[in-house]
PDB file of C-alpha atoms in Angstrom:
ATOM      1  CA  MET S 951     198.710 146.766 179.850  1.00 95.00           C
ATOM      2  CA  ILE S 952     198.212 143.236 178.530  1.00 97.00           C
ATOM      3  CA  ARG S 953     195.064 141.694 180.000  1.00 98.00           C
ATOM      4  CA  GLY S 954     193.616 138.232 179.626  1.00 98.00           C
ATOM      5  CA  ILE S 955     189.980 138.181 178.580  1.00 98.00           C
ATOM      6  CA  ARG S 956     188.200 134.862 179.065  1.00 98.00           C
ATOM      7  CA  GLY S 957     185.115 133.302 177.632  1.00 98.00           C
ATOM      8  CA  ALA S 958     183.459 129.922 177.305  1.00 98.00           C
ATOM      9  CA  THR S 959     180.431 128.330 175.724  1.00 99.00           C
ATOM     10  CA  THR S 960     179.012 124.880 175.077  1.00 99.00           C
ATOM     11  CA  VAL S 961     177.402 122.996 172.224  1.00 99.00           C
ATOM     12  CA  GLU S 962     174.634 120.420 172.414  1.00 98.00           C
ATOM     13  CA  ARG S 963     176.193 118.201 169.729  1.00 98.00           C
ATOM     14  CA  ASP S 964     179.629 117.817 168.217  1.00 99.00           C
ATOM     15  CA  HIS S 965     178.786 119.004 164.708  1.00 98.00           C
ATOM     16  CA  GLU S 966     181.006 121.417 162.798  1.00 98.00           C
ATOM     17  CA  SER S 967     178.225 123.928 162.146  1.00 98.00           C
ATOM     18  CA  GLU S 968     177.241 124.003 165.818  1.00 98.00           C
ATOM     19  CA  VAL S 969     180.854 124.336 167.042  1.00 99.00           C
ATOM     20  CA  LEU S 970     181.544 127.188 164.625  1.00 98.00           C
ATOM     21  CA  ALA S 971     178.252 128.983 165.367  1.00 99.00           C
ATOM     22  CA  ALA S 972     178.802 128.830 169.137  1.00 99.00           C
ATOM     23  CA  THR S 973     182.408 129.998 168.786  1.00 99.00           C
ATOM     24  CA  THR S 974     181.358 132.889 166.541  1.00 99.00           C
ATOM     25  CA  GLU S 975     178.691 133.930 169.057  1.00 99.00           C
ATOM     26  CA  LEU S 976     181.261 133.888 171.865  1.00 99.00           C
ATOM     27  CA  MET S 977     183.917 135.824 169.919  1.00 99.00           C
ATOM     28  CA  ASN S 978     181.379 138.463 168.877  1.00 99.00           C
ATOM     29  CA  ALA S 979     180.308 138.914 172.504  1.00 98.00           C
ATOM     30  CA  LEU S 980     183.909 139.192 173.755  1.00 98.00           C
ATOM     31  CA  ILE S 981     184.801 141.728 171.051  1.00 98.00           C
ATOM     32  CA  GLU S 982     181.670 143.821 171.602  1.00 98.00           C
ATOM     33  CA  LYS S 983     181.721 143.882 175.414  1.00 98.00           C
ATOM     34  CA  ASN S 984     185.431 144.748 175.597  1.00 98.00           C
ATOM     35  CA  GLY S 985     185.900 146.921 172.507  1.00 97.00           C
ATOM     36  CA  ILE S 986     188.629 144.589 171.227  1.00 98.00           C
ATOM     37  CA  LYS S 987     190.520 145.657 168.099  1.00 98.00           C
ATOM     38  CA  PRO S 988     192.614 142.950 166.396  1.00 98.00           C
ATOM     39  CA  ASP S 989     195.716 145.142 166.132  1.00 98.00           C
ATOM     40  CA  ARG S 990     195.773 145.298 169.960  1.00 98.00           C
ATOM     41  CA  VAL S 991     195.617 141.498 170.393  1.00 99.00           C
ATOM     42  CA  ALA S 992     198.870 139.722 171.286  1.00 98.00           C
ATOM     43  CA  SER S 993     197.484 136.186 170.988  1.00 99.00           C
ATOM     44  CA  LEU S 994     194.278 134.190 170.962  1.00 98.00           C
ATOM     45  CA  LEU S 995     193.968 130.721 172.515  1.00 99.00           C
ATOM     46  CA  PHE S 996     191.095 128.309 171.952  1.00 99.00           C
ATOM     47  CA  SER S 997     190.547 125.109 173.890  1.00 99.00           C
ATOM     48  CA  ALA S 998     187.918 122.428 173.556  1.00 99.00           C
ATOM     49  CA  THR S 999     186.994 119.401 175.600  1.00 98.00           C
ATOM     50  CA  ALA S1000     187.963 116.002 174.173  1.00 97.00           C
ATOM     51  CA  ASP S1001     184.378 115.324 173.070  1.00 98.00           C
ATOM     52  CA  ILE S1002     184.648 118.069 170.411  1.00 98.00           C
ATOM     53  CA  ARG S1003     186.338 116.599 167.352  1.00 98.00           C
ATOM     54  CA  SER S1004     184.313 117.938 164.404  1.00 98.00           C
ATOM     55  CA  ALA S1005     186.120 121.278 163.949  1.00 98.00           C
ATOM     56  CA  PHE S1006     188.866 123.525 165.239  1.00 98.00           C
ATOM     57  CA  PRO S1007     187.043 126.361 167.048  1.00 98.00           C
ATOM     58  CA  SER S1008     189.581 128.865 165.689  1.00 98.00           C
ATOM     59  CA  LYS S1009     188.391 128.196 162.130  1.00 97.00           C
ATOM     60  CA  VAL S1010     185.805 130.949 162.689  1.00 98.00           C
ATOM     61  CA  MET S1011     188.549 133.577 162.805  1.00 97.00           C
ATOM     62  CA  ARG S1012     188.873 133.387 159.010  1.00 94.00           C
ATOM     63  CA  GLN S1013     185.583 135.316 158.798  1.00 95.00           C
ATOM     64  CA  PHE S1014     186.684 138.098 161.175  1.00 97.00           C
ATOM     65  CA  SER S1015     188.161 141.062 159.315  1.00 96.00           C
ATOM     66  CA  GLY S1016     191.575 142.225 160.508  1.00 96.00           C
ATOM     67  CA  TRP S1017     192.498 139.114 162.506  1.00 97.00           C
ATOM     68  CA  LYS S1018     194.732 137.523 159.833  1.00 95.00           C
ATOM     69  CA  TYR S1019     198.023 138.261 161.628  1.00 96.00           C
ATOM     70  CA  VAL S1020     196.905 137.496 165.195  1.00 98.00           C
ATOM     71  CA  PRO S1021     198.698 134.382 166.533  1.00 98.00           C
ATOM     72  CA  ILE S1022     196.033 131.751 167.199  1.00 98.00           C
ATOM     73  CA  MET S1023     196.301 128.305 168.762  1.00 98.00           C
ATOM     74  CA  ASN S1024     193.897 125.445 169.502  1.00 98.00           C
ATOM     75  CA  MET S1025     194.397 122.976 172.324  1.00 98.00           C
ATOM     76  CA  GLN S1026     192.513 120.274 174.180  1.00 98.00           C
ATOM     77  CA  GLU S1027     191.324 120.702 177.759  1.00 97.00           C
ATOM     78  CA  ILE S1028     192.487 118.280 180.439  1.00 96.00           C
ATOM     79  CA  PRO S1029     189.806 115.529 180.603  1.00 93.00           C
ATOM     80  CA  VAL S1030     188.880 115.901 184.279  1.00 95.00           C
ATOM     81  CA  GLU S1031     186.211 113.490 185.517  1.00 95.00           C
ATOM     82  CA  GLY S1032     182.846 115.265 185.825  1.00 95.00           C
ATOM     83  CA  SER S1033     183.926 118.407 183.970  1.00 95.00           C
ATOM     84  CA  LEU S1034     181.596 120.326 181.681  1.00 98.00           C
ATOM     85  CA  ALA S1035     180.954 118.468 178.412  1.00 98.00           C
ATOM     86  CA  ARG S1036     181.288 119.891 174.884  1.00 99.00           C
ATOM     87  CA  CYS S1037     182.876 123.105 176.122  1.00 99.00           C
ATOM     88  CA  ILE S1038     184.847 125.654 174.093  1.00 99.00           C
ATOM     89  CA  ARG S1039     187.016 128.171 175.929  1.00 99.00           C
ATOM     90  CA  ILE S1040     188.792 131.286 174.679  1.00 99.00           C
ATOM     91  CA  LEU S1041     191.608 133.349 176.187  1.00 99.00           C
ATOM     92  CA  ILE S1042     192.483 136.618 174.450  1.00 99.00           C
ATOM     93  CA  HIS S1043     195.663 138.480 175.431  1.00 99.00           C
ATOM     94  CA  VAL S1044     194.949 142.105 174.565  1.00 98.00           C
ATOM     95  CA  ASP S1045     196.693 145.441 175.091  1.00 98.00           C
ATOM     96  CA  THR S1046     193.975 147.518 176.733  1.00 97.00           C
ATOM     97  CA  ASP S1047     193.437 150.466 179.016  1.00 96.00           C
ATOM     98  CA  LEU S1048     190.660 148.567 180.819  1.00 95.00           C
ATOM     99  CA  GLY S1049     191.286 147.896 184.479  1.00 95.00           C
ATOM    100  CA  GLN S1050     191.260 144.291 185.670  1.00 94.00           C
ATOM    101  CA  GLU S1051     187.820 144.787 187.226  1.00 95.00           C
ATOM    102  CA  ASP S1052     186.472 146.422 184.039  1.00 96.00           C
ATOM    103  CA  VAL S1053     187.242 143.491 181.736  1.00 97.00           C
ATOM    104  CA  LYS S1054     184.048 141.693 180.702  1.00 97.00           C
ATOM    105  CA  HIS S1055     184.557 137.937 180.650  1.00 98.00           C
ATOM    106  CA  VAL S1056     181.771 136.097 178.810  1.00 98.00           C
ATOM    107  CA  TYR S1057     180.310 132.714 179.753  1.00 98.00           C
ATOM    108  CA  LEU S1058     177.437 131.515 177.573  1.00 98.00           C
ATOM    109  CA  ARG S1059     175.011 128.584 177.638  1.00 97.00           C
ATOM    110  CA  HIS S1060     175.991 125.828 180.102  1.00 97.00           C
ATOM    111  CA  ALA S1061     179.438 127.423 180.512  1.00 97.00           C
ATOM    112  CA  ALA S1062     177.795 130.102 182.675  1.00 96.00           C
ATOM    113  CA  ALA S1063     178.082 127.536 185.493  1.00 93.00           C
ATOM    114  CA  LEU S1064     181.897 127.725 185.290  1.00 94.00           C
ATOM    115  CA  ARG S1065     182.064 131.288 186.609  1.00 92.00           C
ATOM    116  CA  PRO S1066     178.701 132.371 188.045  1.00 87.00           C
ATOM    117  CA  ASP S1067     180.546 135.210 189.791  1.00 89.00           C
ATOM    118  CA  LEU S1068     181.395 136.713 186.375  1.00 83.00           C
ATOM    119  CA  THR S1069     178.176 135.915 184.507  1.00 72.00           C
ATOM    120  CA  GLU S1070     175.858 138.851 183.877  1.00 67.00           C
TER     121      GLU S1070
END
């Protein structure tokens, strides 16, 4: 079954090193908590708010072994008034045996406010 696994995080400043570090932290958490193997991933989507312009969040995937052939795309979030600033979101479409309720979505830093019902 293909499941969507979600995650989000924030950065304090729009600097490439901070964007890439936060994205790496989020990807590592998603992979670890859900036992994700790259050969089971159908696609990987990254989005960032308009105030992040220093780096493509997906650039971090070059350091992850085995992810070379996974289709990856970056996009910009809709700039809704009052929305969370400097936010990076990830959606992974993965073939998994996990039930919908067993998927572990990950919301880090200020992004934990987006889905307090899913934050551990």
